[in-house]
PDB file of C-alpha atoms in Angstrom:
ATOM      1  CA  MET D 160      22.901  26.234   1.580  1.00 71.00           C
ATOM      2  CA  SER D 161      20.126  23.742   0.847  1.00 87.00           C
ATOM      3  CA  PRO D 162      19.204  21.187   3.500  1.00 91.00           C
ATOM      4  CA  ILE D 163      20.629  17.693   3.146  1.00 94.00           C
ATOM      5  CA  TYR D 164      18.189  14.817   3.603  1.00 96.00           C
ATOM      6  CA  ARG D 165      19.730  11.581   4.827  1.00 96.00           C
ATOM      7  CA  ALA D 166      17.975   8.277   5.526  1.00 98.00           C
ATOM      8  CA  ALA D 167      18.134   7.623   9.284  1.00 97.00           C
ATOM      9  CA  THR D 168      19.847   4.596  10.775  1.00 98.00           C
ATOM     10  CA  ILE D 169      17.047   3.244  12.992  1.00 98.00           C
ATOM     11  CA  ASN D 170      18.440   1.841  16.251  1.00 97.00           C
ATOM     12  CA  SER D 171      15.213   0.614  17.898  1.00 97.00           C
ATOM     13  CA  ILE D 172      11.443   1.082  17.933  1.00 97.00           C
ATOM     14  CA  GLU D 173       8.656   0.808  20.501  1.00 94.00           C
ATOM     15  CA  ALA D 174       4.904   1.323  20.748  1.00 92.00           C
ATOM     16  CA  VAL D 175       3.298   3.180  23.643  1.00 87.00           C
ATOM     17  CA  ALA D 176      -0.217   4.464  24.223  1.00 80.00           C
ATOM     18  CA  THR D 177      -0.295   8.179  23.560  1.00 74.00           C
ATOM     19  CA  VAL D 178      -2.951   8.629  26.256  1.00 64.00           C
ATOM     20  CA  SER D 179      -2.031   8.182  29.891  1.00 56.00           C
ATOM     21  CA  GLY D 180      -3.633   5.720  32.258  1.00 52.00           C
ATOM     22  CA  SER D 181      -5.362   2.476  31.403  1.00 52.00           C
ATOM     23  CA  ALA D 182      -7.586   3.966  28.682  1.00 63.00           C
ATOM     24  CA  GLY D 183      -5.041   3.288  25.908  1.00 79.00           C
ATOM     25  CA  GLY D 184      -4.545  -0.447  26.341  1.00 82.00           C
ATOM     26  CA  GLY D 185      -3.129  -2.975  28.734  1.00 81.00           C
ATOM     27  CA  ARG D 186      -1.157  -6.217  28.999  1.00 81.00           C
ATOM     28  CA  ASP D 187      -2.342  -9.724  28.259  1.00 82.00           C
ATOM     29  CA  GLU D 188      -1.833 -12.770  30.490  1.00 84.00           C
ATOM     30  CA  SER D 189       1.759 -13.205  29.252  1.00 85.00           C
ATOM     31  CA  GLY D 190       2.608  -9.532  29.838  1.00 82.00           C
ATOM     32  CA  LYS D 191       2.597  -8.457  26.177  1.00 85.00           C
ATOM     33  CA  PRO D 192       1.146  -4.982  25.600  1.00 87.00           C
ATOM     34  CA  TYR D 193      -1.933  -4.331  23.504  1.00 91.00           C
ATOM     35  CA  PHE D 194      -3.680  -1.134  22.492  1.00 92.00           C
ATOM     36  CA  TYR D 195      -7.302  -0.226  21.779  1.00 92.00           C
ATOM     37  CA  THR D 196      -8.915   0.685  18.490  1.00 92.00           C
ATOM     38  CA  ASN D 197      -9.186   4.393  17.704  1.00 91.00           C
ATOM     39  CA  THR D 198      -6.694   5.277  20.440  1.00 88.00           C
ATOM     40  CA  PRO D 199      -3.531   7.148  19.390  1.00 90.00           C
ATOM     41  CA  VAL D 200      -0.461   4.908  19.574  1.00 92.00           C
ATOM     42  CA  SER D 201       3.020   6.422  19.474  1.00 93.00           C
ATOM     43  CA  ILE D 202       5.459   4.411  17.379  1.00 95.00           C
ATOM     44  CA  GLY D 203       8.676   5.747  18.860  1.00 95.00           C
ATOM     45  CA  TYR D 204      12.120   5.220  17.420  1.00 97.00           C
ATOM     46  CA  TRP D 205      15.735   6.047  18.155  1.00 97.00           C
ATOM     47  CA  PHE D 206      17.995   6.988  15.257  1.00 97.00           C
ATOM     48  CA  ASP D 207      21.778   7.373  15.115  1.00 97.00           C
ATOM     49  CA  ASN D 208      23.038  10.963  15.002  1.00 96.00           C
ATOM     50  CA  GLU D 209      26.062   9.799  12.969  1.00 94.00           C
ATOM     51  CA  GLY D 210      28.367  12.203  14.782  1.00 93.00           C
ATOM     52  CA  LEU D 211      26.467  15.339  13.776  1.00 94.00           C
ATOM     53  CA  PRO D 212      26.147  18.051  16.427  1.00 93.00           C
ATOM     54  CA  SER D 213      22.691  19.295  17.413  1.00 91.00           C
ATOM     55  CA  SER D 214      23.764  22.687  16.005  1.00 93.00           C
ATOM     56  CA  ASP D 215      23.686  21.223  12.449  1.00 92.00           C
ATOM     57  CA  TRP D 216      20.474  22.696  11.048  1.00 91.00           C
ATOM     58  CA  ASP D 217      21.301  21.687   7.467  1.00 93.00           C
ATOM     59  CA  THR D 218      21.082  17.886   7.804  1.00 94.00           C
ATOM     60  CA  HIS D 219      17.704  16.251   8.224  1.00 96.00           C
ATOM     61  CA  PHE D 220      17.246  12.534   8.874  1.00 97.00           C
ATOM     62  CA  THR D 221      14.281  10.878   7.193  1.00 98.00           C
ATOM     63  CA  ALA D 222      12.225   7.869   8.249  1.00 98.00           C
ATOM     64  CA  GLU D 223       9.025   6.178   7.091  1.00 98.00           C
ATOM     65  CA  LEU D 224       6.275   4.370   8.987  1.00 98.00           C
ATOM     66  CA  TRP D 225       4.987   1.205   7.294  1.00 98.00           C
ATOM     67  CA  ILE D 226       2.114  -0.919   8.603  1.00 98.00           C
ATOM     68  CA  ASP D 227       1.406  -4.304   7.032  1.00 98.00           C
ATOM     69  CA  GLY D 228       3.444  -3.352   3.978  1.00 97.00           C
ATOM     70  CA  LYS D 229       1.732   0.015   3.376  1.00 98.00           C
ATOM     71  CA  LEU D 230       3.432   3.392   3.686  1.00 98.00           C
ATOM     72  CA  ILE D 231       1.594   5.368   6.397  1.00 98.00           C
ATOM     73  CA  GLY D 232       3.792   8.417   6.956  1.00 97.00           C
ATOM     74  CA  LYS D 233       7.150  10.109   6.446  1.00 98.00           C
ATOM     75  CA  LYS D 234       9.179  12.282   8.822  1.00 97.00           C
ATOM     76  CA  GLN D 235      12.307  14.364   8.721  1.00 96.00           C
ATOM     77  CA  ASP D 236      14.058  15.349  11.919  1.00 96.00           C
ATOM     78  CA  LEU D 237      17.114  17.236  13.079  1.00 95.00           C
ATOM     79  CA  VAL D 238      19.488  15.531  15.489  1.00 94.00           C
ATOM     80  CA  GLY D 239      19.207  16.032  19.229  1.00 92.00           C
ATOM     81  CA  SER D 240      22.014  16.119  21.742  1.00 90.00           C
ATOM     82  CA  GLY D 241      23.937  12.925  22.383  1.00 90.00           C
ATOM     83  CA  PRO D 242      24.671   9.976  20.093  1.00 95.00           C
ATOM     84  CA  GLN D 243      21.054   9.300  19.089  1.00 96.00           C
ATOM     85  CA  THR D 244      17.705  11.073  18.792  1.00 96.00           C
ATOM     86  CA  TYR D 245      14.228   9.882  19.836  1.00 96.00           C
ATOM     87  CA  THR D 246      11.083  10.820  17.954  1.00 96.00           C
ATOM     88  CA  PHE D 247       7.781   9.133  17.039  1.00 95.00           C
ATOM     89  CA  PHE D 248       4.910   8.692  14.632  1.00 96.00           C
ATOM     90  CA  ALA D 249       1.345   8.817  16.025  1.00 94.00           C
ATOM     91  CA  HIS D 250      -1.187   6.426  14.506  1.00 95.00           C
ATOM     92  CA  LYS D 251      -4.744   5.264  15.272  1.00 94.00           C
ATOM     93  CA  PHE D 252      -5.588   1.677  14.387  1.00 95.00           C
ATOM     94  CA  THR D 253      -9.287   1.457  13.524  1.00 95.00           C
ATOM     95  CA  GLU D 254      -9.640  -2.342  13.464  1.00 96.00           C
ATOM     96  CA  PRO D 255      -8.611  -4.978  16.011  1.00 96.00           C
ATOM     97  CA  GLY D 256      -5.867  -7.368  14.937  1.00 96.00           C
ATOM     98  CA  THR D 257      -2.146  -7.959  14.867  1.00 96.00           C
ATOM     99  CA  TYR D 258      -0.102  -5.595  12.720  1.00 97.00           C
ATOM    100  CA  LYS D 259       3.481  -5.650  11.449  1.00 98.00           C
ATOM    101  CA  VAL D 260       4.847  -2.161  12.142  1.00 97.00           C
ATOM    102  CA  GLU D 261       8.104  -1.001  10.573  1.00 98.00           C
ATOM    103  CA  VAL D 262      10.172   2.158  10.743  1.00 98.00           C
ATOM    104  CA  ARG D 263      12.368   2.395   7.672  1.00 98.00           C
ATOM    105  CA  GLY D 264      15.393   4.553   6.950  1.00 98.00           C
ATOM    106  CA  LYS D 265      18.828   3.230   5.949  1.00 98.00           C
ATOM    107  CA  ASN D 266      17.647   0.059   7.635  1.00 98.00           C
ATOM    108  CA  THR D 267      14.355  -1.317   8.940  1.00 98.00           C
ATOM    109  CA  GLN D 268      13.304  -2.068  12.507  1.00 98.00           C
ATOM    110  CA  SER D 269      10.023  -3.926  12.965  1.00 97.00           C
ATOM    111  CA  MET D 270       7.697  -5.187  15.656  1.00 96.00           C
ATOM    112  CA  THR D 271       4.230  -6.604  16.070  1.00 96.00           C
ATOM    113  CA  VAL D 272       1.453  -4.440  17.520  1.00 95.00           C
ATOM    114  CA  THR D 273      -1.764  -5.984  18.861  1.00 95.00           C
ATOM    115  CA  ILE D 274      -4.988  -3.967  18.750  1.00 95.00           C
ATOM    116  CA  LYS D 275      -8.160  -4.942  20.646  1.00 94.00           C
ATOM    117  CA  ASN D 276     -11.638  -3.526  21.021  1.00 90.00           C
ATOM    118  CA  PRO D 277     -12.078  -1.783  24.397  1.00 84.00           C
ATOM    119  CA  ALA D 278     -14.974  -4.207  25.070  1.00 76.00           C
ATOM    120  CA  GLU D 279     -12.408  -7.073  25.115  1.00 65.00           C
ATOM    121  CA  ALA D 280     -10.547  -5.511  28.041  1.00 58.00           C
ATOM    122  CA  PRO D 281     -10.538  -7.258  31.378  1.00 57.00           C
ATOM    123  CA  PRO D 282     -12.538  -5.429  34.041  1.00 55.00           C
ATOM    124  CA  GLU D 283     -10.745  -2.785  36.071  1.00 53.00           C
ATOM    125  CA  PRO D 284     -10.016  -3.910  39.641  1.00 50.00           C
ATOM    126  CA  LYS D 285     -12.475  -2.484  42.142  1.00 51.00           C
ATOM    127  CA  ARG D 286     -11.130   0.098  44.520  1.00 54.00           C
ATOM    128  CA  ALA D 287     -12.129   0.410  48.113  1.00 56.00           C
ATOM    129  CA  THR D 288     -14.188   3.453  48.962  1.00 59.00           C
ATOM    130  CA  HIS D 289     -14.108   5.246  52.258  1.00 56.00           C
TER     131      HIS D 289
END
């Protein structure tokens, strides 16, 4: 049997720094996250499993990553356990700015991602030494 490819119903999306610690970005004065240029950012998304069991190896759900109206990447995933599956695209933004990020399938979920130069970061708090 040939695999079936079905556009995913995107439930929600988020952006998180792929690197751990403060090296990937931070939060501005209002608490909104930002990320640094040339640092991998994970654009994570949840999609609906549409009642398919995780044992269904024939049905693949497809999604696309769009940034500022340009197609950046495509994925196809099998369902996980439970009612929805989480997966992500990894992307490096090379220029500072504000970007409209979309994950498209049957529907589209979008958000704004802010990218800054690391030189724009506020200084790290000093730690006491013993």
